[in-house]
Amino acid sequence: QVPVVESGGGLVQAGGSLRLSCAPSGRAFTTYAMGWFRQVSGKAREFVAAITWRNGVKHYADFLEGRFTISRDGVKNTMTLQMNSLKPEDTAVYFCAADPFGRRTYSVRDARSYEFWGQGTQVTVSS
């Protein structure tokens, strides 16, 4: 069973908005941080945004230029990514990831920090 599941992907025109959500799909787990990554076929997975659970500190990829906002619900253990002013180059499969304990030595921007991954949700932005 996939530990986390994404929802909210779809097709939108350039300049539009989408809201992605991520939630545990089964057994609840502790959370140190959660993040979003995206991947285009044939390219490496890249960091989009992350949030640490205890203090709510947010981290964003530089290329976002303030267009996306990450948030969390500490009670429900869910995370959202509000994506505004979408561009065709934002087209990708977006993955939710969770780091339960924060024991790894990598940055929250590094995919190696995360133990749980969702199966991904497709976001397509048409021009």
PDB file of C-alpha atoms in Angstrom:
ATOM      1  CA  GLN A   1       0.000   0.000   0.000  1.00  0.00           C
ATOM      2  CA  VAL A   2       1.274   3.439  -0.923  1.00  0.00           C
ATOM      3  CA  PRO A   3       1.772   5.405   2.312  1.00  0.00           C
ATOM      4  CA  VAL A   4       0.635   8.735   0.883  1.00  0.00           C
ATOM      5  CA  VAL A   5      -1.692   9.612  -1.948  1.00  0.00           C
ATOM      6  CA  GLU A   6      -1.904  12.726  -4.086  1.00  0.00           C
ATOM      7  CA  SER A   7      -5.003  14.284  -5.577  1.00  0.00           C
ATOM      8  CA  GLY A   8      -5.954  17.388  -7.507  1.00  0.00           C
ATOM      9  CA  GLY A   9      -3.961  17.097 -10.701  1.00  0.00           C
ATOM     10  CA  GLY A  10      -5.476  17.769 -14.078  1.00  0.00           C
ATOM     11  CA  LEU A  11      -5.440  19.881 -17.206  1.00  0.00           C
ATOM     12  CA  VAL A  12      -5.447  23.661 -17.022  1.00  0.00           C
ATOM     13  CA  GLN A  13      -4.675  26.524 -19.371  1.00  0.00           C
ATOM     14  CA  ALA A  14      -1.609  28.663 -18.908  1.00  0.00           C
ATOM     15  CA  GLY A  15      -2.221  31.283 -16.248  1.00  0.00           C
ATOM     16  CA  GLY A  16      -4.685  29.067 -14.427  1.00  0.00           C
ATOM     17  CA  SER A  17      -4.540  27.440 -11.005  1.00  0.00           C
ATOM     18  CA  LEU A  18      -4.625  23.995  -9.488  1.00  0.00           C
ATOM     19  CA  ARG A  19      -4.543  22.757  -5.933  1.00  0.00           C
ATOM     20  CA  LEU A  20      -2.794  19.518  -5.090  1.00  0.00           C
ATOM     21  CA  SER A  21      -3.388  17.621  -1.885  1.00  0.00           C
ATOM     22  CA  CYS A  22      -1.478  14.864  -0.148  1.00  0.00           C
ATOM     23  CA  ALA A  23      -2.763  12.651   2.650  1.00  0.00           C
ATOM     24  CA  PRO A  24      -1.822   9.397   4.351  1.00  0.00           C
ATOM     25  CA  SER A  25      -3.501   6.523   2.565  1.00  0.00           C
ATOM     26  CA  GLY A  26      -3.552   4.128   5.476  1.00  0.00           C
ATOM     27  CA  ARG A  27      -1.821   3.965   8.791  1.00  0.00           C
ATOM     28  CA  ALA A  28      -1.045   7.372  10.275  1.00  0.00           C
ATOM     29  CA  PHE A  29       2.598   8.198  10.767  1.00  0.00           C
ATOM     30  CA  THR A  30       4.636  10.851  12.486  1.00  0.00           C
ATOM     31  CA  THR A  31       5.854  13.623  10.238  1.00  0.00           C
ATOM     32  CA  TYR A  32       9.057  15.633  10.301  1.00  0.00           C
ATOM     33  CA  ALA A  33       8.615  17.151   6.852  1.00  0.00           C
ATOM     34  CA  MET A  34       6.653  16.714   3.672  1.00  0.00           C
ATOM     35  CA  GLY A  35       7.512  17.848   0.212  1.00  0.00           C
ATOM     36  CA  TRP A  36       6.498  18.048  -3.414  1.00  0.00           C
ATOM     37  CA  PHE A  37       8.663  16.975  -6.272  1.00  0.00           C
ATOM     38  CA  ARG A  38       7.925  16.817  -9.961  1.00  0.00           C
ATOM     39  CA  GLN A  39       9.223  14.833 -12.858  1.00  0.00           C
ATOM     40  CA  VAL A  40       9.025  15.059 -16.604  1.00  0.00           C
ATOM     41  CA  SER A  41       9.507  11.871 -18.552  1.00  0.00           C
ATOM     42  CA  GLY A  42      13.180  11.351 -19.291  1.00  0.00           C
ATOM     43  CA  LYS A  43      14.345  13.926 -16.759  1.00  0.00           C
ATOM     44  CA  ALA A  44      15.378  13.776 -13.145  1.00  0.00           C
ATOM     45  CA  ARG A  45      12.897  14.381 -10.386  1.00  0.00           C
ATOM     46  CA  GLU A  46      13.158  17.960  -9.142  1.00  0.00           C
ATOM     47  CA  PHE A  47      12.304  19.666  -5.899  1.00  0.00           C
ATOM     48  CA  VAL A  48       9.285  21.968  -5.844  1.00  0.00           C
ATOM     49  CA  ALA A  49       8.440  22.788  -2.237  1.00  0.00           C
ATOM     50  CA  ALA A  50       8.640  21.387   1.285  1.00  0.00           C
ATOM     51  CA  ILE A  51       7.366  22.173   4.743  1.00  0.00           C
ATOM     52  CA  THR A  52       8.624  21.076   8.141  1.00  0.00           C
ATOM     53  CA  TRP A  53       5.872  19.966  10.457  1.00  0.00           C
ATOM     54  CA  ARG A  54       6.924  21.260  13.855  1.00  0.00           C
ATOM     55  CA  ASN A  55       7.485  24.902  12.955  1.00  0.00           C
ATOM     56  CA  GLY A  56       5.846  25.200   9.543  1.00  0.00           C
ATOM     57  CA  VAL A  57       8.974  26.490   7.830  1.00  0.00           C
ATOM     58  CA  LYS A  58       8.473  26.465   4.069  1.00  0.00           C
ATOM     59  CA  HIS A  59      11.019  25.869   1.357  1.00  0.00           C
ATOM     60  CA  TYR A  60      10.534  26.633  -2.323  1.00  0.00           C
ATOM     61  CA  ALA A  61      12.422  26.022  -5.527  1.00  0.00           C
ATOM     62  CA  ASP A  62      13.818  29.236  -6.952  1.00  0.00           C
ATOM     63  CA  PHE A  63      12.089  28.790 -10.298  1.00  0.00           C
ATOM     64  CA  LEU A  64       8.645  29.142  -8.701  1.00  0.00           C
ATOM     65  CA  GLU A  65       8.984  32.929  -8.313  1.00  0.00           C
ATOM     66  CA  GLY A  66       6.246  32.993  -5.698  1.00  0.00           C
ATOM     67  CA  ARG A  67       3.594  31.260  -7.796  1.00  0.00           C
ATOM     68  CA  PHE A  68       3.091  28.210  -5.552  1.00  0.00           C
ATOM     69  CA  THR A  69       2.184  28.014  -1.877  1.00  0.00           C
ATOM     70  CA  ILE A  70       2.648  24.970   0.331  1.00  0.00           C
ATOM     71  CA  SER A  71       0.647  24.469   3.507  1.00  0.00           C
ATOM     72  CA  ARG A  72      -0.102  21.770   6.039  1.00  0.00           C
ATOM     73  CA  ASP A  73      -2.821  20.603   8.395  1.00  0.00           C
ATOM     74  CA  GLY A  74      -1.058  19.232  11.453  1.00  0.00           C
ATOM     75  CA  VAL A  75      -4.176  17.574  12.803  1.00  0.00           C
ATOM     76  CA  LYS A  76      -5.125  15.709   9.639  1.00  0.00           C
ATOM     77  CA  ASN A  77      -1.502  15.212   8.617  1.00  0.00           C
ATOM     78  CA  THR A  78      -2.286  16.527   5.159  1.00  0.00           C
ATOM     79  CA  MET A  79      -0.428  18.879   2.870  1.00  0.00           C
ATOM     80  CA  THR A  80      -1.529  21.057  -0.032  1.00  0.00           C
ATOM     81  CA  LEU A  81       0.195  22.847  -2.865  1.00  0.00           C
ATOM     82  CA  GLN A  82      -1.660  25.817  -4.308  1.00  0.00           C
ATOM     83  CA  MET A  83      -0.340  26.446  -7.798  1.00  0.00           C
ATOM     84  CA  ASN A  84      -1.142  29.773  -9.433  1.00  0.00           C
ATOM     85  CA  SER A  85      -0.060  31.396 -12.680  1.00  0.00           C
ATOM     86  CA  LEU A  86       0.733  28.011 -14.122  1.00  0.00           C
ATOM     87  CA  LYS A  87       3.014  27.794 -17.120  1.00  0.00           C
ATOM     88  CA  PRO A  88       3.354  25.066 -19.754  1.00  0.00           C
ATOM     89  CA  GLU A  89       6.773  24.246 -18.305  1.00  0.00           C
ATOM     90  CA  ASP A  90       5.058  23.284 -15.039  1.00  0.00           C
ATOM     91  CA  THR A  91       3.651  20.247 -16.830  1.00  0.00           C
ATOM     92  CA  ALA A  92       4.885  17.171 -14.993  1.00  0.00           C
ATOM     93  CA  VAL A  93       3.925  14.362 -12.671  1.00  0.00           C
ATOM     94  CA  TYR A  94       3.860  15.771  -9.169  1.00  0.00           C
ATOM     95  CA  PHE A  95       4.849  13.535  -6.265  1.00  0.00           C
ATOM     96  CA  CYS A  96       4.140  13.911  -2.591  1.00  0.00           C
ATOM     97  CA  ALA A  97       6.840  12.737  -0.198  1.00  0.00           C
ATOM     98  CA  ALA A  98       7.015  12.360   3.566  1.00  0.00           C
ATOM     99  CA  ASP A  99       9.925  12.216   5.965  1.00  0.00           C
ATOM    100  CA  PRO A 100       8.615  10.683   9.180  1.00  0.00           C
ATOM    101  CA  PHE A 101      11.541  11.255  11.503  1.00  0.00           C
ATOM    102  CA  GLY A 102      14.047  13.733  10.095  1.00  0.00           C
ATOM    103  CA  ARG A 103      16.934  11.382  10.779  1.00  0.00           C
ATOM    104  CA  ARG A 104      18.520  11.585   7.385  1.00  0.00           C
ATOM    105  CA  THR A 105      21.290  14.082   6.832  1.00  0.00           C
ATOM    106  CA  TYR A 106      20.017  15.485   3.545  1.00  0.00           C
ATOM    107  CA  SER A 107      18.245  18.772   3.046  1.00  0.00           C
ATOM    108  CA  VAL A 108      14.449  18.799   2.724  1.00  0.00           C
ATOM    109  CA  ARG A 109      15.149  19.864  -0.873  1.00  0.00           C
ATOM    110  CA  ASP A 110      16.832  16.525  -1.514  1.00  0.00           C
ATOM    111  CA  ALA A 111      14.658  13.569  -2.513  1.00  0.00           C
ATOM    112  CA  ARG A 112      16.888  11.292  -0.446  1.00  0.00           C
ATOM    113  CA  SER A 113      15.424  12.836   2.708  1.00  0.00           C
ATOM    114  CA  TYR A 114      12.069  11.229   2.118  1.00  0.00           C
ATOM    115  CA  GLU A 115      10.983   7.728   3.045  1.00  0.00           C
ATOM    116  CA  PHE A 116       7.373   7.676   1.805  1.00  0.00           C
ATOM    117  CA  TRP A 117       6.293   8.552  -1.707  1.00  0.00           C
ATOM    118  CA  GLY A 118       2.990   8.728  -3.480  1.00  0.00           C
ATOM    119  CA  GLN A 119       2.352   7.434  -6.964  1.00  0.00           C
ATOM    120  CA  GLY A 120       2.107  10.908  -8.432  1.00  0.00           C
ATOM    121  CA  THR A 121      -0.558  13.029 -10.052  1.00  0.00           C
ATOM    122  CA  GLN A 122      -0.346  14.454 -13.548  1.00  0.00           C
ATOM    123  CA  VAL A 123      -0.452  18.208 -14.030  1.00  0.00           C
ATOM    124  CA  THR A 124      -0.761  19.416 -17.612  1.00  0.00           C
ATOM    125  CA  VAL A 125      -0.683  23.097 -18.506  1.00  0.00           C
ATOM    126  CA  SER A 126      -1.693  23.966 -22.042  1.00  0.00           C
ATOM    127  CA  SER A 127      -0.444  27.050 -23.830  1.00  0.00           C
TER     128      SER A 127
END
